[in-house]
Amino acid sequence: MSTDVRTQPTGVAGAGASRASAARGWLDARSRFLPVVATFVLFVAMFAAGSLRHENFGSPQVFANLFIDNAYLVVLAVGVTFVILTGGIDLSVASVLALSAMVAAASLEAGWSAPLVVVAVLVLGAVFGTLQGLVIHFFQIQPFIVTLAGLFLARGLCYVISVDAIAIADPTFRAVASAYFVLPGTSVGVTPNVLVAVAVVLVAVVLLHLTRFGRTVYAVGGGESSATLMGLPVARAKVGAYAISGLCAAISGLLFSFYSLSGYSLTALGGELDAIAAVVIGGTLLSGGVGFVLGSLLGVLVLGTIQTLISFEGTLSSWWTKIFVGALLLLFVVLQRVLVRRRS
Amino acid sequence: MTTPERAAPQRPPTPAAPDRGPDQRAPVLAAQGLSIEFPGVKALQEVDFRLLPGEVHALMGENGAGKSTLIKCLTGVYRPTAGAVLLDGRPVSFSRPAAAQEAGVSTVYQEVNLCPNLTVAENILLGREPRRLGMVDGRAMRARAAEVLEGMGVRADPGSALGSHPIAVQQLVAIARAIVVDARVLILDEPTSSLDADEVEELFRVVRAQRDAGTAILFVSHFLEQVFAVSDRMTVLRNGQLVGEHRTSGTTRLQLVGEMLGRELSASDAAPAARGDDASDREPVLRARGLGRRGGVEPFDLDVHPGEVVGLAGLLGSGRTELVRLLFGADRPDSGTLEVGGRRLRARGPRAAVAAGVAFSSEDRRAEGVVGDLSVRDNMVLALQASRGWARPLPQRAKDELVEEWIRRLDLRPASPDTLVRNLSGGNQQKVLLARWLITRPRVLILDEPTRGIDIGAKTQIADLVLELAAGGTAVVLISAELEEVLRLAHRVVVMKDRRKIAELPGDCSFDDVMGLIARSDDDHAHHELAPAGAERRTA
């Protein structure tokens, strides 16, 4: 159109500057993985230390048991990861877990068929999460308060169903609970719970990294007002994250009922904090926008390893688990702060 | 409503650029008789505006002139009270920013509104990512982003995190995002405020290339030189009204500055308000020597005498606010000394200043001034209570008397001490803020934009009060975006430019004296300095 001289590209300096910043960007894109790598290294180191100290610690079955014992926590942490990525928090997950297990046990006792119970529990969890999300987004209330209310509500409902534990006698549930697969080519056995947890992790990875919904979740966590101004469907992403968290809590509740073959009001008391701790140790920033589902999985494994280590020691009180988790949590939060500060 | 000097859209006497005769083209985006009112403020009054295809159009005006409001009306953030926004000649009403974007009107805001935690490619294409089998195709996304960036001549790895790049690159990425949607209108709101000279050039290169491709670009900046370097036409707003629409090539800096600062031939201009005696022979109550702050304002000397009103004149961003914040200790100076009442102020910070008898009424009364959820009474006694310490509460009776007195003296409406401050109009909130400081009987009163956004009646009352206080021996430092107001009230005028104190003039200096000083030094530097000298220092 115009051959105005002013349109000639200018400035070798400018080009050089952007090349330098591109190089810095390369380094930096990798530093996003640093917390996850750190968690992975920590996990390997702890497992190696345990193997050196105790003869049987390093066996593949001990490793598999980490998954078997913590499958429900993995699923719980995956759900919470979505919420934390949007910059929110979900304190209700462990209560929803307990409620799901209670509803499952009670409705099975009332004679519902197992598939119907599973579907009903999943719908219940998803609806519970969705409602919390709607309140948080449309009334603009802090997620902390809304999900704290959810925590009390769900936990209280457990007691309405029954004060005592309800045993599960349903043959399908019992069959799942006692099922055991030996992984081909090994002598390692896992339960269906492990397969469910792994499936949930895989679905979550695809959802977060390969769909527009997932990218919007990250964008909301990076800056909600920015995301709005960019014309992104912020409401859908935010409410969706809480719905997924509720759904995951319900799945987690089912896994727990397979694991324990009962429903009890006090199940997973304080479990939401374990889930949040796992997510944070897995490298997800509480301020949102940064983190990976695989990190949360590693976080759960680290927590599980600490527990196993302490039980192998035999002489240590189980409270040492809490002390280690506390120390680790602090370490990781400080590490993240240092990384973020260096970046900016 | 017409202002006397309102200029009709100007046609150059001789066609300066025959290949680009924008005046003949039909506007892409236009506003007709746009008005919008907020409680107590007429933010825009019957503003006409035309943005033509293939032009860079500068929107000029001081703080509170209505630039941001106009942009927000054009992009669907605000709904105008009257008038219409036309896109391609058809009236449109965008319900939200996303709707404007879909219609081809993209805005890049002053604070980069992107997600620093995501990659450059994601930020450019978020919401319209290329997909394969329903899944986001990361490779295609990076390729598309790389293509766009290359087309703009920007070198940045699309896979790198946005937050790892300097602001200038982020700004360009924001523009890339706007370009990807095939924006026909690109609104750049203060895009250069945190860039250095090289980065500004880089940005302008991209802007010009977009213009030549036919995009209509609306450019908002308070840097005069940048506006003259990049824009083809300009629209000037003042106090929410259209003052002029010009071709840049036919406009002088003097003319532009005059229109921005405004000169209204009011009665008080013809007969200057009664000023106190010349106070400069008295011992100064406030004495600054070499006071300065890197990135804020260059070292300056300043004396303020009791009973004197010192006005600060200068354009937006010239360092007026930065200067008074140093005087009050709200920012920490890194050079120089400050004496109050002959005693050197050693302890830094507002508490020391308040203790020494300096009061500061901030420019942003909502964020830094009044507490909206407290009553008028509580707001007024806040500062006094703070200076007494919490251990010595003020007797209720004394409190009531003081509050009653100031409500009367300031003619506060409604005259009830129990009204919550957030329910008051802007002018009355300002009065409450003033009263809060006046109750403490300060020796030095610093007023930053005390009359911004308030109605004319309240303006006059506050002006009268300033003179009354000075007559009573208080030293007043006054900032106002309205030069007329400064000239009317001040015994001495300090002229600021590009974060430097450039002159001190007597109070009876004329509008043209000040304007000349600000505009002239601009012209002097124009040929070797595209960005104002301030830009680089500011980001240091």
Coordinates of C-alpha atoms in Angstrom, one line a residue, chain B:
Chain B
M1 CA -22.9 21.7 24.3
T2 CA -20.2 23.6 22.4
T3 CA -17.0 25.0 23.7
P4 CA -15.8 28.2 22.1
E5 CA -12.6 26.8 20.6
R6 CA -14.1 23.5 19.4
A7 CA -12.6 23.0 16.0
A8 CA -14.4 21.4 13.1
P9 CA -12.6 18.4 11.6
Q10 CA -9.8 20.1 9.8
R11 CA -9.0 19.6 6.2
P12 CA -5.4 20.5 5.4
P13 CA -5.0 23.6 3.1
T14 CA -3.0 21.5 0.6
P15 CA -3.3 17.8 0.4
A16 CA -0.1 16.7 2.2
A17 CA -0.5 13.0 1.5
P18 CA -2.4 12.4 -1.6
D19 CA -2.1 8.7 -1.4
R20 CA -3.6 8.7 2.0
G21 CA -6.6 10.9 2.1
P22 CA -8.2 9.5 5.2
D23 CA -10.7 12.3 5.5
Q24 CA -12.6 11.1 2.5
R25 CA -13.0 7.5 3.8
A26 CA -16.0 6.4 5.7
P27 CA -15.1 5.8 9.4
V28 CA -14.9 2.2 10.6
L29 CA -15.8 3.1 14.1
A30 CA -17.5 6.3 15.2
A31 CA -19.3 7.8 18.1
Q32 CA -22.2 10.2 17.8
G33 CA -23.3 12.5 20.6
L34 CA -21.9 10.0 23.1
S35 CA -22.8 10.9 26.7
I36 CA -22.3 8.9 29.9
E37 CA -22.9 9.9 33.5
F38 CA -21.7 8.4 36.7
P39 CA -23.2 9.5 40.0
G40 CA -22.2 13.1 40.4
V41 CA -19.9 13.2 37.3
K42 CA -20.7 13.7 33.6
A43 CA -17.8 11.6 32.3
L44 CA -18.6 12.2 28.6
Q45 CA -20.8 14.9 27.1
E46 CA -22.0 14.6 23.6
V47 CA -18.7 13.5 22.2
D48 CA -18.4 12.9 18.4
F49 CA -15.5 10.7 17.3
R50 CA -14.5 9.2 14.0
L51 CA -11.8 6.5 13.5
L52 CA -10.9 5.9 9.8
P53 CA -9.5 2.8 8.2
G54 CA -5.7 2.8 7.7
E55 CA -5.0 5.6 10.2
V56 CA -3.3 5.9 13.5
H57 CA -5.5 8.1 15.5
A58 CA -4.3 9.6 18.8
L59 CA -6.8 10.2 21.6
M60 CA -5.4 13.0 23.8
G61 CA -6.5 14.6 27.0
E62 CA -5.5 15.1 30.6
N63 CA -6.4 12.9 33.5
G64 CA -10.2 12.7 33.8
A65 CA -10.7 14.1 30.3
G66 CA -12.7 11.0 29.4
K67 CA -10.2 9.0 27.3
S68 CA -10.6 5.7 29.1
T69 CA -14.4 6.3 29.4
L70 CA -14.6 6.8 25.6
I71 CA -12.7 3.6 25.0
K72 CA -14.8 1.7 27.4
C73 CA -17.9 2.9 25.7
L74 CA -16.5 1.9 22.3
T75 CA -15.7 -1.6 23.4
G76 CA -18.8 -2.4 25.4
V77 CA -17.4 -2.1 28.9
Y78 CA -19.7 0.8 29.6
R79 CA -23.2 1.5 28.3
P80 CA -23.6 5.2 27.2
T81 CA -26.4 7.2 28.6
A82 CA -27.0 8.8 25.3
G83 CA -25.7 8.7 21.8
A84 CA -24.6 5.9 19.6
V85 CA -21.5 3.9 18.7
L86 CA -21.4 3.1 14.9
L87 CA -19.4 0.3 13.4
D88 CA -19.3 0.7 9.6
G89 CA -22.0 3.2 9.9
R90 CA -24.4 0.9 11.7
P91 CA -25.3 1.4 15.3
V92 CA -23.9 -1.3 17.6
S93 CA -24.2 -2.1 21.2
F94 CA -21.6 -4.5 22.5
S95 CA -22.8 -6.3 25.5
R96 CA -19.3 -7.2 26.7
P97 CA -15.7 -6.9 25.6
A98 CA -15.8 -10.3 23.9
A99 CA -18.6 -9.2 21.6
A100 CA -16.6 -6.2 20.5
Q101 CA -13.7 -8.5 19.8
E102 CA -15.8 -10.8 17.7
A103 CA -17.0 -7.7 15.7
G104 CA -13.3 -6.9 15.0
V105 CA -12.6 -4.3 17.7
S106 CA -9.6 -5.4 19.7
T107 CA -8.2 -3.6 22.7
V108 CA -4.7 -3.8 24.2
Y109 CA -4.7 -2.4 27.6
Q110 CA -2.1 -0.5 29.5
E111 CA -1.4 -3.3 31.9
V112 CA -0.8 -6.3 29.6
N113 CA -3.9 -8.4 30.1
L114 CA -2.5 -11.8 29.2
C115 CA -1.6 -14.8 31.3
P116 CA 2.1 -14.8 32.2
N117 CA 1.9 -18.5 33.2
L118 CA 1.1 -19.7 29.7
T119 CA 3.3 -19.8 26.6
V120 CA 3.5 -17.0 24.1
A121 CA 1.6 -19.2 21.5
E122 CA -1.2 -19.9 24.0
N123 CA -1.6 -16.3 24.8
I124 CA -1.9 -15.4 21.2
L125 CA -4.4 -18.1 20.3
L126 CA -6.2 -18.8 23.6
G127 CA -9.9 -19.4 22.9
R128 CA -9.3 -20.1 19.2
E129 CA -6.6 -22.8 19.4
P130 CA -6.3 -25.0 16.3
R131 CA -7.7 -28.4 17.0
R132 CA -7.4 -31.9 15.7
L133 CA -9.9 -34.6 16.6
G134 CA -11.3 -32.2 19.3
M135 CA -7.9 -31.9 20.9
V136 CA -5.8 -28.8 21.0
D137 CA -3.0 -29.2 18.5
G138 CA 0.0 -27.8 20.2
R139 CA 2.3 -28.0 17.2
A140 CA -0.1 -26.3 14.9
M141 CA -0.7 -23.7 17.5
R142 CA 3.0 -22.9 17.9
A143 CA 3.4 -22.8 14.1
R144 CA 0.5 -20.4 13.7
A145 CA 1.8 -18.2 16.5
A146 CA 5.3 -18.2 15.0
E147 CA 3.8 -17.2 11.6
V148 CA 2.0 -14.2 13.2
L149 CA 5.0 -13.1 15.2
E150 CA 7.3 -13.4 12.1
G151 CA 4.8 -11.3 10.1
M152 CA 5.2 -8.6 12.8
G153 CA 8.9 -9.0 12.8
V154 CA 9.0 -10.0 16.5
R155 CA 11.4 -12.7 17.5
A156 CA 10.1 -14.6 20.5
D157 CA 9.9 -18.4 21.0
P158 CA 6.2 -19.3 20.8
G159 CA 6.8 -22.1 23.3
S160 CA 8.4 -20.0 26.0
A161 CA 6.4 -18.7 29.0
L162 CA 5.0 -15.2 28.4
G163 CA 6.1 -14.1 31.9
S164 CA 9.7 -14.7 31.0
H165 CA 9.7 -11.9 28.4
P166 CA 10.1 -8.2 29.1
I167 CA 7.0 -6.0 29.1
A168 CA 7.7 -4.7 25.6
V169 CA 7.6 -8.2 24.1
Q170 CA 4.4 -9.0 26.1
Q171 CA 2.9 -5.8 24.7
L172 CA 3.7 -7.0 21.2
V173 CA 2.3 -10.4 22.0
A174 CA -0.9 -8.7 23.1
I175 CA -1.0 -6.9 19.7
A176 CA -0.4 -10.2 18.0
R177 CA -3.4 -11.6 19.7
A178 CA -5.4 -8.8 18.5
I179 CA -4.1 -9.2 14.9
V180 CA -4.9 -12.9 14.8
V181 CA -8.6 -12.2 15.0
D182 CA -8.3 -10.0 11.9
A183 CA -9.1 -6.9 14.0
R184 CA -10.2 -4.0 11.9
V185 CA -9.9 -1.7 14.8
L186 CA -7.0 -1.9 17.2
I187 CA -7.2 0.2 20.4
L188 CA -3.9 0.7 22.2
D189 CA -4.4 2.2 25.6
E190 CA -1.2 3.7 26.9
P191 CA 0.9 1.0 25.3
T192 CA 4.2 2.8 25.7
S193 CA 4.0 3.9 29.4
S194 CA 6.5 1.3 30.5
L195 CA 8.7 0.9 27.5
D196 CA 12.1 2.4 26.8
A197 CA 12.9 4.3 23.6
D198 CA 14.1 1.3 21.6
E199 CA 11.1 -0.7 22.6
V200 CA 8.8 2.2 21.6
E201 CA 10.4 2.3 18.2
E202 CA 9.8 -1.5 17.8
L203 CA 6.2 -1.1 18.8
F204 CA 5.7 1.8 16.4
R205 CA 7.2 -0.2 13.6
V206 CA 4.5 -2.9 14.2
V207 CA 1.8 -0.2 14.6
R208 CA 2.7 1.4 11.3
A209 CA 2.8 -1.9 9.5
Q210 CA -0.7 -2.7 10.7
R211 CA -1.9 0.8 9.7
D212 CA -0.5 0.3 6.2
A213 CA -2.4 -3.0 6.0
G214 CA -5.6 -1.1 6.6
T215 CA -6.2 -1.5 10.3
A216 CA -7.7 1.5 12.1
I217 CA -5.6 2.2 15.2
L218 CA -6.6 4.2 18.1
F219 CA -3.6 5.2 20.1
V220 CA -3.8 6.7 23.6
S221 CA -0.7 8.1 25.1
H222 CA 0.3 11.1 27.2
F223 CA 3.7 11.4 25.6
L224 CA 3.4 14.2 23.2
E225 CA 6.4 13.3 21.1
Q226 CA 5.2 9.8 20.5
V227 CA 1.9 11.1 19.4
F228 CA 3.5 13.3 16.9
A229 CA 5.8 10.6 15.7
V230 CA 3.2 7.9 15.1
S231 CA -0.3 9.4 14.6
D232 CA -2.0 10.7 11.5
R233 CA -4.9 12.4 13.1
M234 CA -5.9 13.2 16.7
T235 CA -8.9 13.9 18.8
V236 CA -8.6 16.0 22.0
L237 CA -10.9 15.6 25.0
R238 CA -11.1 17.8 28.0
N239 CA -13.5 17.4 30.9
G240 CA -15.5 14.8 29.0
Q241 CA -16.0 17.1 26.0
L242 CA -14.7 17.1 22.5
V243 CA -12.2 20.0 22.1
G244 CA -10.8 19.3 18.7
E245 CA -10.2 16.9 15.9
H246 CA -7.1 17.5 13.8
R247 CA -4.6 16.2 11.3
T248 CA -1.3 15.7 13.1
S249 CA 0.7 17.3 10.3
G250 CA -1.3 20.5 10.6
T251 CA -1.2 20.8 14.4
T252 CA 1.5 22.4 16.6
R253 CA 2.5 21.2 20.0
L254 CA 1.5 24.5 21.4
Q255 CA -2.0 24.2 20.0
L256 CA -2.4 20.7 21.3
V257 CA -1.1 21.5 24.8
G258 CA -3.4 24.5 24.9
E259 CA -6.4 22.4 24.0
M260 CA -5.5 19.7 26.5
L261 CA -5.0 22.1 29.4
G262 CA -7.9 24.2 28.4
R263 CA -8.3 27.9 28.7
E264 CA -11.7 29.0 29.7
L265 CA -12.3 32.7 29.9
S266 CA -14.1 32.7 33.2
A267 CA -14.8 35.6 35.4
S268 CA -12.3 34.6 38.0
D269 CA -9.6 34.5 35.3
A270 CA -10.3 38.1 34.4
A271 CA -10.2 39.1 38.0
P272 CA -7.6 37.0 39.8
A273 CA -8.7 35.9 43.3
A274 CA -7.3 37.9 46.1
R275 CA -4.0 36.4 47.0
G276 CA -2.2 37.0 50.3
D277 CA 0.9 39.1 50.5
D278 CA 4.2 38.0 49.0
A279 CA 5.3 35.3 51.5
S280 CA 8.7 34.6 50.1
D281 CA 10.5 36.8 52.6
R282 CA 9.3 34.6 55.5
E283 CA 11.2 31.6 56.7
P284 CA 10.1 28.6 54.6
V285 CA 8.1 25.9 56.4
L286 CA 9.0 23.3 53.9
R287 CA 12.5 23.2 52.4
A288 CA 13.6 20.4 50.0
R289 CA 17.2 20.3 48.7
G290 CA 18.2 17.9 46.0
L291 CA 15.3 15.7 46.9
G292 CA 14.8 13.0 44.2
R293 CA 14.0 9.4 43.5
R294 CA 15.2 7.3 40.6
G295 CA 12.4 6.4 38.4
G296 CA 10.2 9.0 40.1
V297 CA 11.4 12.5 39.8
E298 CA 14.8 14.1 39.3
P299 CA 16.4 15.9 42.3
F300 CA 14.8 19.3 42.9
D301 CA 14.9 22.2 45.3
L302 CA 11.7 23.6 46.6
D303 CA 10.8 26.1 49.3
V304 CA 7.2 26.5 50.5
H305 CA 6.5 29.5 52.8
P306 CA 3.8 29.8 55.4
G307 CA 0.7 31.4 53.9
E308 CA 1.7 30.6 50.4
V309 CA 0.0 28.5 47.7
V310 CA 2.5 26.7 45.5
G311 CA 1.0 25.3 42.4
L312 CA 2.5 22.4 40.4
A313 CA 1.8 22.7 36.6
G314 CA 2.6 20.1 34.0
L315 CA 1.1 17.5 31.9
L316 CA -0.1 14.1 33.1
G317 CA 3.0 12.0 33.9
S318 CA 5.3 15.0 34.2
G319 CA 6.1 14.0 37.8
R320 CA 3.7 16.2 39.7
T321 CA 2.3 13.5 41.9
E322 CA 5.7 11.9 42.3
L323 CA 7.1 15.1 43.6
V324 CA 4.5 15.6 46.3
R325 CA 4.7 12.0 47.3
L326 CA 8.4 12.6 48.1
L327 CA 7.5 15.7 50.2
F328 CA 5.1 13.6 52.2
G329 CA 7.4 10.6 52.5
A330 CA 4.9 8.3 50.7
D331 CA 7.8 7.3 48.5
R332 CA 11.3 6.9 49.8
P333 CA 13.7 9.5 48.2
D334 CA 17.2 8.3 47.3
S335 CA 18.8 11.6 47.4
G336 CA 18.5 15.0 49.1
T337 CA 17.1 16.4 52.3
L338 CA 13.8 17.6 53.5
E339 CA 13.2 20.2 56.3
V340 CA 9.9 21.0 57.9
G341 CA 9.8 24.1 60.1
G342 CA 13.6 24.3 60.1
R343 CA 14.0 20.8 61.4
R344 CA 15.4 18.1 59.2
L345 CA 13.0 15.2 58.7
R346 CA 15.1 12.2 59.3
A347 CA 12.6 9.4 59.8
R348 CA 11.1 8.6 56.5
G349 CA 7.5 7.8 55.8
P350 CA 4.1 9.4 56.1
R351 CA 4.0 9.0 59.9
A352 CA 7.0 11.3 60.4
A353 CA 5.6 13.8 57.9
V354 CA 2.2 13.8 59.7
A355 CA 4.0 14.3 63.1
A356 CA 5.8 17.2 61.6
G357 CA 2.6 18.8 60.5
V358 CA 2.4 17.8 56.8
A359 CA -0.9 16.7 55.5
F360 CA -1.5 15.0 52.1
S361 CA -4.8 14.6 50.4
S362 CA -4.3 12.0 47.7
E363 CA -5.2 12.1 44.1
D364 CA -7.1 8.8 44.3
R365 CA -9.6 9.5 47.0
R366 CA -11.4 6.2 46.7
A367 CA -8.4 4.0 46.9
E368 CA -6.1 6.0 49.2
G369 CA -8.3 8.5 50.9
V370 CA -11.7 8.1 52.4
V371 CA -13.0 5.0 54.0
G372 CA -16.3 4.4 52.3
D373 CA -17.8 2.3 54.9
L374 CA -17.3 4.6 57.8
S375 CA -19.4 7.6 58.6
V376 CA -18.5 11.2 57.8
R377 CA -17.7 11.7 61.5
D378 CA -15.4 8.8 61.8
N379 CA -13.6 9.7 58.5
M380 CA -13.1 13.2 59.7
V381 CA -11.5 12.3 63.0
L382 CA -9.3 9.5 61.7
A383 CA -6.2 11.6 61.2
L384 CA -6.6 13.5 64.4
Q385 CA -7.1 10.4 66.3
A386 CA -4.0 8.8 64.7
S387 CA -1.9 11.8 65.6
R388 CA -3.1 11.6 69.2
G389 CA -2.3 8.0 69.5
W390 CA -4.9 5.3 70.4
A391 CA -4.3 5.5 74.1
R392 CA -5.8 9.0 74.3
P393 CA -9.3 8.8 72.7
L394 CA -10.9 12.1 71.8
P395 CA -13.8 13.0 74.0
Q396 CA -17.1 12.5 72.2
R397 CA -18.1 16.1 72.7
A398 CA -14.9 17.5 71.3
K399 CA -15.3 15.2 68.3
D400 CA -18.8 16.3 67.6
E401 CA -18.0 19.9 67.9
L402 CA -15.1 19.6 65.4
V403 CA -17.1 17.6 63.0
E404 CA -20.1 20.0 63.2
E405 CA -17.7 22.9 62.6
W406 CA -16.2 21.5 59.5
I407 CA -19.4 20.2 58.0
R408 CA -20.6 23.8 58.3
R409 CA -17.4 25.4 57.0
L410 CA -17.2 23.1 54.0
D411 CA -21.0 23.1 53.3
L412 CA -21.1 19.4 53.3
R413 CA -24.3 17.9 51.9
P414 CA -26.1 16.1 53.4
A415 CA -25.0 17.9 56.6
S416 CA -25.2 14.8 58.7
P417 CA -22.2 13.4 60.5
D418 CA -23.7 9.8 60.4
T419 CA -23.9 9.4 56.6
L420 CA -21.7 6.7 55.2
V421 CA -19.0 8.3 53.1
R422 CA -19.5 6.0 50.1
N423 CA -23.0 7.4 49.7
L424 CA -21.7 11.0 49.2
S425 CA -21.0 12.5 45.8
G426 CA -17.4 12.9 44.7
G427 CA -17.2 16.5 45.6
N428 CA -18.5 15.9 49.1
Q429 CA -16.1 12.9 49.6
Q430 CA -13.3 15.3 48.7
K431 CA -14.5 17.7 51.3
V432 CA -14.6 15.0 54.0
L433 CA -11.0 14.1 53.0
L434 CA -10.0 17.7 53.3
A435 CA -11.7 18.1 56.6
R436 CA -9.9 15.1 57.9
W437 CA -6.5 16.8 57.4
L438 CA -7.7 20.3 58.3
I439 CA -8.9 19.1 61.7
T440 CA -5.3 18.3 62.5
R441 CA -4.3 21.9 61.8
P442 CA -1.4 21.1 59.5
R443 CA 1.4 23.5 58.8
V444 CA 1.7 22.2 55.2
L445 CA -1.2 20.9 53.2
I446 CA -0.5 19.0 50.0
L447 CA -3.5 18.7 47.7
D448 CA -3.2 16.4 44.8
E449 CA -6.0 17.0 42.3
P450 CA -8.5 18.1 44.9
T451 CA -11.0 19.2 42.3
R452 CA -10.9 16.3 39.9
G453 CA -14.2 14.8 38.9
I454 CA -16.3 17.0 41.1
D455 CA -19.0 19.5 40.1
I456 CA -18.3 23.2 39.5
G457 CA -19.9 24.3 42.8
A458 CA -17.8 22.1 45.0
K459 CA -14.7 23.2 42.9
T460 CA -15.3 26.8 43.8
Q461 CA -15.8 26.1 47.4
I462 CA -12.6 24.1 47.6
A463 CA -10.7 26.8 45.8
D464 CA -12.1 29.4 48.2
L465 CA -11.0 27.2 51.1
V466 CA -7.5 26.9 49.8
L467 CA -7.1 30.7 49.7
E468 CA -8.7 31.1 53.1
L469 CA -6.3 28.5 54.6
A470 CA -3.3 30.3 53.0
A471 CA -4.5 33.6 54.4
G472 CA -4.6 31.9 57.8
G473 CA -0.9 30.9 57.5
T474 CA -1.0 27.4 56.2
A475 CA 1.4 26.5 53.4
V476 CA -0.4 24.8 50.5
V477 CA 1.1 22.7 47.7
L478 CA -1.5 22.3 45.0
I479 CA -1.7 20.0 42.0
S480 CA -4.4 20.3 39.4
A481 CA -4.7 19.1 35.9
E482 CA -6.5 22.3 35.1
L483 CA -3.8 24.9 34.6
E484 CA -6.3 27.7 34.9
E485 CA -7.1 26.6 38.4
V486 CA -3.4 26.5 39.4
L487 CA -2.8 30.0 37.9
R488 CA -5.8 31.3 39.7
L489 CA -4.9 30.1 43.2
A490 CA -1.1 29.9 43.3
H491 CA 1.4 32.5 44.5
R492 CA 4.1 30.6 42.8
V493 CA 4.0 28.1 40.0
V494 CA 6.4 25.2 39.7
V495 CA 6.5 23.8 36.1
M496 CA 7.1 20.1 35.7
K497 CA 8.0 18.2 32.6
D498 CA 9.3 14.7 32.0
R499 CA 9.7 14.1 35.7
R500 CA 11.8 17.2 36.1
K501 CA 11.2 20.6 37.7
I502 CA 12.0 22.9 34.8
A503 CA 11.0 26.3 36.1
E504 CA 9.5 28.3 38.9
L505 CA 7.2 31.2 37.9
P506 CA 5.6 34.0 39.9
G507 CA 1.8 33.5 40.5
D508 CA 0.9 36.3 38.1
C509 CA 2.4 34.5 35.2
S510 CA 0.2 33.8 32.2
F511 CA -1.3 30.7 30.8
D512 CA 0.9 31.2 27.7
D513 CA 4.1 31.4 29.9
V514 CA 3.5 28.0 31.3
M515 CA 2.3 26.4 28.1
G516 CA 5.2 27.9 26.2
L517 CA 7.6 26.4 28.7
I518 CA 6.1 22.9 28.4
A519 CA 5.7 22.9 24.7
R520 CA 8.9 24.7 23.7
S521 CA 11.3 22.4 25.3
D522 CA 9.4 19.6 23.6
D523 CA 10.1 21.1 20.2
D524 CA 13.7 21.7 21.0
H525 CA 14.3 18.1 21.7
A526 CA 12.0 16.8 19.0
H527 CA 14.5 16.2 16.3
H528 CA 16.8 13.9 18.2
E529 CA 14.5 12.4 20.7
L530 CA 11.5 10.4 19.6
A531 CA 10.4 9.2 22.9
P532 CA 10.4 11.7 25.7
A533 CA 13.5 11.7 27.8
G534 CA 11.3 10.6 30.7
A535 CA 10.5 7.2 29.2
E536 CA 13.9 5.7 29.8
R537 CA 14.5 7.0 33.2
R538 CA 11.1 5.9 34.3
T539 CA 11.7 2.3 33.6
A540 CA 15.2 2.3 35.1

